[in-house]
PDB file of C-alpha atoms in Angstrom:
ATOM      1  CA  MET A 254      -9.303  -0.544 -14.328  1.00  0.00           C
ATOM      2  CA  ILE A 255      -8.059  -1.676 -17.713  1.00  0.00           C
ATOM      3  CA  GLN A 256     -10.764  -5.189 -19.213  1.00  0.00           C
ATOM      4  CA  ASP A 257      -8.903  -8.580 -19.531  1.00  0.00           C
ATOM      5  CA  ALA A 258      -8.862  -8.073 -22.509  1.00  0.00           C
ATOM      6  CA  GLU A 259      -7.230  -5.253 -23.609  1.00  0.00           C
ATOM      7  CA  LEU A 260      -4.091  -5.937 -21.262  1.00  0.00           C
ATOM      8  CA  PRO A 261      -2.566  -7.921 -22.835  1.00  0.00           C
ATOM      9  CA  ASP A 262      -2.252  -4.689 -25.681  1.00  0.00           C
ATOM     10  CA  VAL A 263      -1.498  -1.926 -23.147  1.00  0.00           C
ATOM     11  CA  VAL A 264       1.369  -3.477 -21.435  1.00  0.00           C
ATOM     12  CA  ARG A 265       3.169  -4.697 -24.540  1.00  0.00           C
ATOM     13  CA  ALA A 266       2.552  -1.415 -26.070  1.00  0.00           C
ATOM     14  CA  ALA A 267       4.212   0.457 -22.525  1.00  0.00           C
ATOM     15  CA  GLY A 268       7.279  -2.724 -22.661  1.00  0.00           C
ATOM     16  CA  ARG A 269       8.421  -0.832 -25.795  1.00  0.00           C
ATOM     17  CA  GLY A 270       7.450   2.437 -24.829  1.00  0.00           C
ATOM     18  CA  GLU A 271       4.169   3.499 -25.678  1.00  0.00           C
ATOM     19  CA  HIS A 272       2.786   7.281 -23.372  1.00  0.00           C
ATOM     20  CA  TRP A 273      -0.562   6.532 -24.147  1.00  0.00           C
ATOM     21  CA  ALA A 274      -0.118   2.609 -22.393  1.00  0.00           C
ATOM     22  CA  LEU A 275       1.747   3.845 -19.705  1.00  0.00           C
ATOM     23  CA  THR A 276      -0.645   6.374 -18.409  1.00  0.00           C
ATOM     24  CA  GLN A 277      -3.623   4.434 -19.236  1.00  0.00           C
ATOM     25  CA  LEU A 278      -1.112   1.985 -16.365  1.00  0.00           C
ATOM     26  CA  PHE A 279      -0.705   4.588 -14.668  1.00  0.00           C
ATOM     27  CA  ARG A 280      -3.551   6.050 -14.498  1.00  0.00           C
ATOM     28  CA  ALA A 281      -5.478   2.844 -13.601  1.00  0.00           C
ATOM     29  CA  TYR A 282      -3.429   1.306 -11.260  1.00  0.00           C
ATOM     30  CA  GLN A 283      -2.100   4.429  -8.741  1.00  0.00           C
ATOM     31  CA  PRO A 284      -4.281   4.964  -6.758  1.00  0.00           C
ATOM     32  CA  GLY A 285      -4.495   1.562  -5.287  1.00  0.00           C
ATOM     33  CA  LEU A 286      -0.952   1.422  -5.250  1.00  0.00           C
ATOM     34  CA  LEU A 287      -1.224   4.805  -3.305  1.00  0.00           C
ATOM     35  CA  ARG A 288      -3.700   3.491  -0.363  1.00  0.00           C
ATOM     36  CA  TYR A 289      -1.816   0.369  -0.499  1.00  0.00           C
ATOM     37  CA  LEU A 290       1.833   2.020   0.362  1.00  0.00           C
ATOM     38  CA  ARG A 291       0.495   4.959   2.384  1.00  0.00           C
ATOM     39  CA  ALA A 292      -1.108   2.925   4.426  1.00  0.00           C
ATOM     40  CA  HIS A 293       2.155   1.408   5.396  1.00  0.00           C
ATOM     41  CA  GLU A 294       4.264   3.858   4.874  1.00  0.00           C
ATOM     42  CA  ALA A 295       2.415   6.786   5.238  1.00  0.00           C
ATOM     43  CA  GLY A 296       5.572   9.391   4.639  1.00  0.00           C
ATOM     44  CA  ALA A 297       7.394   7.084   1.911  1.00  0.00           C
ATOM     45  CA  ALA A 298       4.259   6.173  -0.171  1.00  0.00           C
ATOM     46  CA  ASP A 299       5.016   8.769  -3.046  1.00  0.00           C
ATOM     47  CA  ASP A 300       9.072   7.632  -3.175  1.00  0.00           C
ATOM     48  CA  LEU A 301       7.864   4.217  -2.990  1.00  0.00           C
ATOM     49  CA  ALA A 302       5.477   4.090  -5.904  1.00  0.00           C
ATOM     50  CA  SER A 303       7.211   5.855  -7.965  1.00  0.00           C
ATOM     51  CA  GLU A 304      10.135   2.793  -7.634  1.00  0.00           C
ATOM     52  CA  VAL A 305       7.559   0.345  -7.847  1.00  0.00           C
ATOM     53  CA  TRP A 306       7.067   1.940 -11.146  1.00  0.00           C
ATOM     54  CA  ILE A 307       9.951   2.018 -12.381  1.00  0.00           C
ATOM     55  CA  GLY A 308      10.367  -2.108 -11.542  1.00  0.00           C
ATOM     56  CA  ALA A 309       7.229  -2.247 -13.641  1.00  0.00           C
ATOM     57  CA  ALA A 310       8.808  -0.351 -16.431  1.00  0.00           C
ATOM     58  CA  ARG A 311      11.531  -2.169 -16.170  1.00  0.00           C
ATOM     59  CA  GLY A 312       9.690  -5.513 -16.439  1.00  0.00           C
ATOM     60  CA  LEU A 313       6.780  -4.595 -18.742  1.00  0.00           C
ATOM     61  CA  ALA A 314       7.930  -6.119 -22.001  1.00  0.00           C
ATOM     62  CA  GLN A 315       8.433  -9.686 -20.165  1.00  0.00           C
ATOM     63  CA  PHE A 316       5.068  -9.281 -18.233  1.00  0.00           C
ATOM     64  CA  THR A 317       2.137 -12.448 -19.468  1.00  0.00           C
ATOM     65  CA  GLY A 318      -0.808 -12.279 -18.139  1.00  0.00           C
ATOM     66  CA  ASP A 319      -4.474 -11.537 -17.407  1.00  0.00           C
ATOM     67  CA  GLU A 320      -6.092  -9.145 -15.849  1.00  0.00           C
ATOM     68  CA  PRO A 321      -5.484 -10.137 -12.488  1.00  0.00           C
ATOM     69  CA  ALA A 322      -1.791 -11.614 -12.856  1.00  0.00           C
ATOM     70  CA  PHE A 323      -0.613  -8.126 -13.772  1.00  0.00           C
ATOM     71  CA  ARG A 324      -2.207  -6.299 -10.199  1.00  0.00           C
ATOM     72  CA  ALA A 325      -0.058  -9.057  -8.578  1.00  0.00           C
ATOM     73  CA  TRP A 326       2.647  -8.831 -10.627  1.00  0.00           C
ATOM     74  CA  LEU A 327       2.351  -4.549  -9.765  1.00  0.00           C
ATOM     75  CA  PHE A 328       1.446  -5.457  -5.881  1.00  0.00           C
ATOM     76  CA  THR A 329       4.325  -7.466  -5.383  1.00  0.00           C
ATOM     77  CA  ILE A 330       6.851  -5.437  -6.432  1.00  0.00           C
ATOM     78  CA  ALA A 331       4.816  -2.781  -4.286  1.00  0.00           C
ATOM     79  CA  ARG A 332       5.207  -4.804  -0.892  1.00  0.00           C
ATOM     80  CA  ARG A 333       9.337  -6.057  -2.446  1.00  0.00           C
ATOM     81  CA  ARG A 334      10.565  -2.124  -2.623  1.00  0.00           C
ATOM     82  CA  LEU A 335       7.715  -1.792   1.014  1.00  0.00           C
ATOM     83  CA  ILE A 336      10.472  -4.270   2.768  1.00  0.00           C
ATOM     84  CA  ASP A 337      13.468  -2.965   1.010  1.00  0.00           C
ATOM     85  CA  HIS A 338      12.222   0.619   2.215  1.00  0.00           C
ATOM     86  CA  ARG A 339      11.878  -0.972   5.412  1.00  0.00           C
ATOM     87  CA  ARG A 340      15.353  -2.522   5.211  1.00  0.00           C
ATOM     88  CA  ARG A 341      16.848   1.193   4.841  1.00  0.00           C
ATOM     89  CA  VAL A 342      15.267   3.031   6.854  1.00  0.00           C
ATOM     90  CA  ALA A 343      16.521   0.464  10.052  1.00  0.00           C
ATOM     91  CA  ARG A 344      19.498   0.642   8.727  1.00  0.00           C
ATOM     92  CA  ARG A 345      19.925   4.778   9.330  1.00  0.00           C
ATOM     93  CA  ARG A 346      17.201   4.832  12.269  1.00  0.00           C
ATOM     94  CA  THR A 347      15.095   7.882  10.397  1.00  0.00           C
ATOM     95  CA  VAL A 348      11.320   9.036  11.275  1.00  0.00           C
ATOM     96  CA  VAL A 349      10.102  10.714   7.460  1.00  0.00           C
ATOM     97  CA  VAL A 350       7.637  12.916   8.255  1.00  0.00           C
ATOM     98  CA  ALA A 351       5.378  15.332   5.023  1.00  0.00           C
ATOM     99  CA  ALA A 352       6.114  18.684   4.985  1.00  0.00           C
ATOM    100  CA  ASP A 353       2.255  19.289   4.426  1.00  0.00           C
ATOM    101  CA  THR A 354       1.471  17.566   8.137  1.00  0.00           C
ATOM    102  CA  LEU A 355       4.996  19.755   9.321  1.00  0.00           C
ATOM    103  CA  ASP A 356       3.555  22.814   8.123  1.00  0.00           C
ATOM    104  CA  LEU A 357       0.691  22.105   9.554  1.00  0.00           C
ATOM    105  CA  VAL A 358       2.028  20.878  12.826  1.00  0.00           C
ATOM    106  CA  ILE A 359       3.992  24.555  13.055  1.00  0.00           C
ATOM    107  CA  ASP A 360       1.211  26.253  11.948  1.00  0.00           C
ATOM    108  CA  GLN A 361      -1.456  24.986  14.724  1.00  0.00           C
ATOM    109  CA  VAL A 362       1.294  25.260  17.474  1.00  0.00           C
ATOM    110  CA  SER A 363       0.339  27.054  20.974  1.00  0.00           C
ATOM    111  CA  ASP A 364       2.432  28.258  23.167  1.00  0.00           C
ATOM    112  CA  ASP A 365       1.281  26.906  26.482  1.00  0.00           C
ATOM    113  CA  ASP A 366       2.407  22.948  25.089  1.00  0.00           C
ATOM    114  CA  PRO A 367       3.920  22.675  21.806  1.00  0.00           C
ATOM    115  CA  ALA A 368       5.460  19.443  22.494  1.00  0.00           C
ATOM    116  CA  GLY A 369       1.851  17.558  22.766  1.00  0.00           C
ATOM    117  CA  MET A 370       0.401  19.867  20.600  1.00  0.00           C
ATOM    118  CA  VAL A 371       2.660  18.045  17.885  1.00  0.00           C
ATOM    119  CA  VAL A 372       1.700  14.470  18.703  1.00  0.00           C
ATOM    120  CA  ASP A 373      -1.447  15.259  18.873  1.00  0.00           C
ATOM    121  CA  LEU A 374      -1.211  17.012  14.995  1.00  0.00           C
ATOM    122  CA  LEU A 375       0.540  14.072  13.800  1.00  0.00           C
ATOM    123  CA  GLY A 376      -1.875  10.995  15.894  1.00  0.00           C
ATOM    124  CA  ALA A 377      -4.766  11.893  13.918  1.00  0.00           C
ATOM    125  CA  GLN A 378      -3.493  11.139   9.593  1.00  0.00           C
ATOM    126  CA  GLY A 379      -6.190   9.351   9.403  1.00  0.00           C
ATOM    127  CA  ALA A 380      -8.857   6.128   9.790  1.00  0.00           C
ATOM    128  CA  VAL A 381      -7.139   3.737   7.861  1.00  0.00           C
ATOM    129  CA  ASN A 382      -3.495   4.748   9.873  1.00  0.00           C
ATOM    130  CA  ALA A 383      -4.916   3.968  12.990  1.00  0.00           C
ATOM    131  CA  LEU A 384      -6.959   1.503  12.162  1.00  0.00           C
ATOM    132  CA  VAL A 385      -4.500  -0.530  10.701  1.00  0.00           C
ATOM    133  CA  ALA A 386      -1.544   0.544  13.761  1.00  0.00           C
ATOM    134  CA  GLU A 387      -3.915  -1.584  15.611  1.00  0.00           C
ATOM    135  CA  LEU A 388      -3.028  -4.866  13.887  1.00  0.00           C
ATOM    136  CA  THR A 389       0.185  -6.989  13.513  1.00  0.00           C
ATOM    137  CA  PRO A 390       1.929  -5.821  10.731  1.00  0.00           C
ATOM    138  CA  GLU A 391       0.962  -9.378   8.683  1.00  0.00           C
ATOM    139  CA  GLN A 392      -2.685  -8.458   9.617  1.00  0.00           C
ATOM    140  CA  ALA A 393      -2.229  -5.063   8.767  1.00  0.00           C
ATOM    141  CA  GLU A 394       0.000  -6.547   5.162  1.00  0.00           C
ATOM    142  CA  ALA A 395      -3.383  -9.667   4.498  1.00  0.00           C
ATOM    143  CA  VAL A 396      -5.456  -6.829   4.896  1.00  0.00           C
ATOM    144  CA  LEU A 397      -4.404  -4.409   2.937  1.00  0.00           C
ATOM    145  CA  LEU A 398      -3.670  -6.903  -0.097  1.00  0.00           C
ATOM    146  CA  ARG A 399      -7.097  -7.558   0.052  1.00  0.00           C
ATOM    147  CA  VAL A 400      -8.912  -4.688   0.833  1.00  0.00           C
ATOM    148  CA  VAL A 401      -7.332  -2.147  -1.111  1.00  0.00           C
ATOM    149  CA  ALA A 402      -6.085  -3.756  -3.594  1.00  0.00           C
ATOM    150  CA  GLY A 403      -8.788  -6.328  -4.352  1.00  0.00           C
ATOM    151  CA  LEU A 404      -6.382  -8.943  -4.147  1.00  0.00           C
ATOM    152  CA  PRO A 405      -7.740 -12.615  -3.763  1.00  0.00           C
ATOM    153  CA  VAL A 406      -6.113 -14.582  -1.235  1.00  0.00           C
ATOM    154  CA  ALA A 407      -4.814 -16.918  -3.303  1.00  0.00           C
ATOM    155  CA  GLU A 408      -2.709 -13.725  -5.200  1.00  0.00           C
ATOM    156  CA  VAL A 409      -2.264 -12.319  -1.642  1.00  0.00           C
ATOM    157  CA  ALA A 410      -0.988 -16.237  -0.453  1.00  0.00           C
ATOM    158  CA  THR A 411       1.943 -16.370  -3.603  1.00  0.00           C
ATOM    159  CA  ILE A 412       2.898 -12.329  -2.231  1.00  0.00           C
ATOM    160  CA  MET A 413       3.295 -12.790   0.998  1.00  0.00           C
ATOM    161  CA  ARG A 414       4.118 -16.292   0.662  1.00  0.00           C
ATOM    162  CA  ARG A 415       1.977 -17.556   2.565  1.00  0.00           C
ATOM    163  CA  PRO A 416      -0.582 -20.803   2.679  1.00  0.00           C
ATOM    164  CA  PRO A 417      -3.925 -19.466   1.144  1.00  0.00           C
ATOM    165  CA  GLY A 418      -5.450 -20.793   4.457  1.00  0.00           C
ATOM    166  CA  THR A 419      -3.061 -18.465   6.618  1.00  0.00           C
ATOM    167  CA  VAL A 420      -4.187 -15.252   4.906  1.00  0.00           C
ATOM    168  CA  ARG A 421      -7.490 -16.624   5.322  1.00  0.00           C
ATOM    169  CA  VAL A 422      -6.737 -16.564   8.886  1.00  0.00           C
ATOM    170  CA  LEU A 423      -4.686 -13.179   9.015  1.00  0.00           C
ATOM    171  CA  CYS A 424      -7.826 -11.404   7.139  1.00  0.00           C
ATOM    172  CA  HIS A 425     -10.212 -12.728   9.838  1.00  0.00           C
ATOM    173  CA  ARG A 426      -8.528 -11.900  12.784  1.00  0.00           C
ATOM    174  CA  ALA A 427      -7.691  -8.666  11.331  1.00  0.00           C
ATOM    175  CA  LEU A 428     -11.437  -8.199  10.946  1.00  0.00           C
ATOM    176  CA  ARG A 429     -12.774  -9.337  13.949  1.00  0.00           C
ATOM    177  CA  ARG A 430     -10.750  -7.602  16.234  1.00  0.00           C
ATOM    178  CA  LEU A 431     -11.809  -4.812  14.041  1.00  0.00           C
ATOM    179  CA  ALA A 432     -15.362  -5.191  14.905  1.00  0.00           C
ATOM    180  CA  GLY A 433     -14.191  -5.825  18.496  1.00  0.00           C
ATOM    181  CA  ARG A 434     -12.944  -1.839  17.865  1.00  0.00           C
ATOM    182  CA  LEU A 435     -15.725  -0.107  16.881  1.00  0.00           C
ATOM    183  CA  ASP A 436     -18.360  -2.352  18.904  1.00  0.00           C
ATOM    184  CA  GLN A 437     -16.286  -1.128  21.993  1.00  0.00           C
ATOM    185  CA  GLU A 438     -16.584   3.047  20.197  1.00  0.00           C
ATOM    186  CA  VAL A 439     -19.805   2.144  20.074  1.00  0.00           C
ATOM    187  CA  ARG A 440     -20.570   1.882  23.144  1.00  0.00           C
ATOM    188  CA  SER A 441     -18.812   4.349  24.612  1.00  0.00           C
ATOM    189  CA  ARG A 442     -20.839   7.026  23.300  1.00  0.00           C
TER     190      ARG A 442
END
C-alpha cells in the first residue's frame, strides 16, 4: 500500500500521466483488485481489471482524498465494471473459460469419460471460488470487499449501497455459513 501522506502526490502525478506514479498505483492495488474480480468472474478478471484501470485513469485528475478513500473509489469502479460485465454476459448468454483452463482440460481428458473429467477439472479451480459459491451473491460481495479489498464496513456499505448494519449482518452470516461448512468437513474426515 501507498502511505496515506504520499498518496495525494502520487495521484496528482498519475493524473498528469507520469509513468512512475501510474506504476506505483498499479503495483500497490492490482493484486487486491484481481483477487476481488477473480472471486466474482474468474474468466474475465484480467479484462475487467484493465477496464477498471482505464476508468480510474480518466478520473485521477479529479480525485481527492486519502488512501482509504482511493481504495474505496477504485473498488467502486471495479464493482460497476463487474455489474456492466454481468449485464453484457446476460444479454449474450456465453460462458467464458480461460485458455489455460481449457489447455489443462484437453491435456487430461480421458477416453473413458471426457465429460465427467471436464466437469471435475472446471469445478476445482480454487478455494476462494468454491467458498464464495456457497454464499448468496450479496454475502460473497460483502466478504470479498471486506477481506480481499480490505475495506472498512462503512466503505463497503457505500459501495454496495446498503446500510452498514446490513453489511455487518451479511458478513456475519457468510462467515457463520463458511464456519459450519468447515466444521462439517472436519467431522467427515
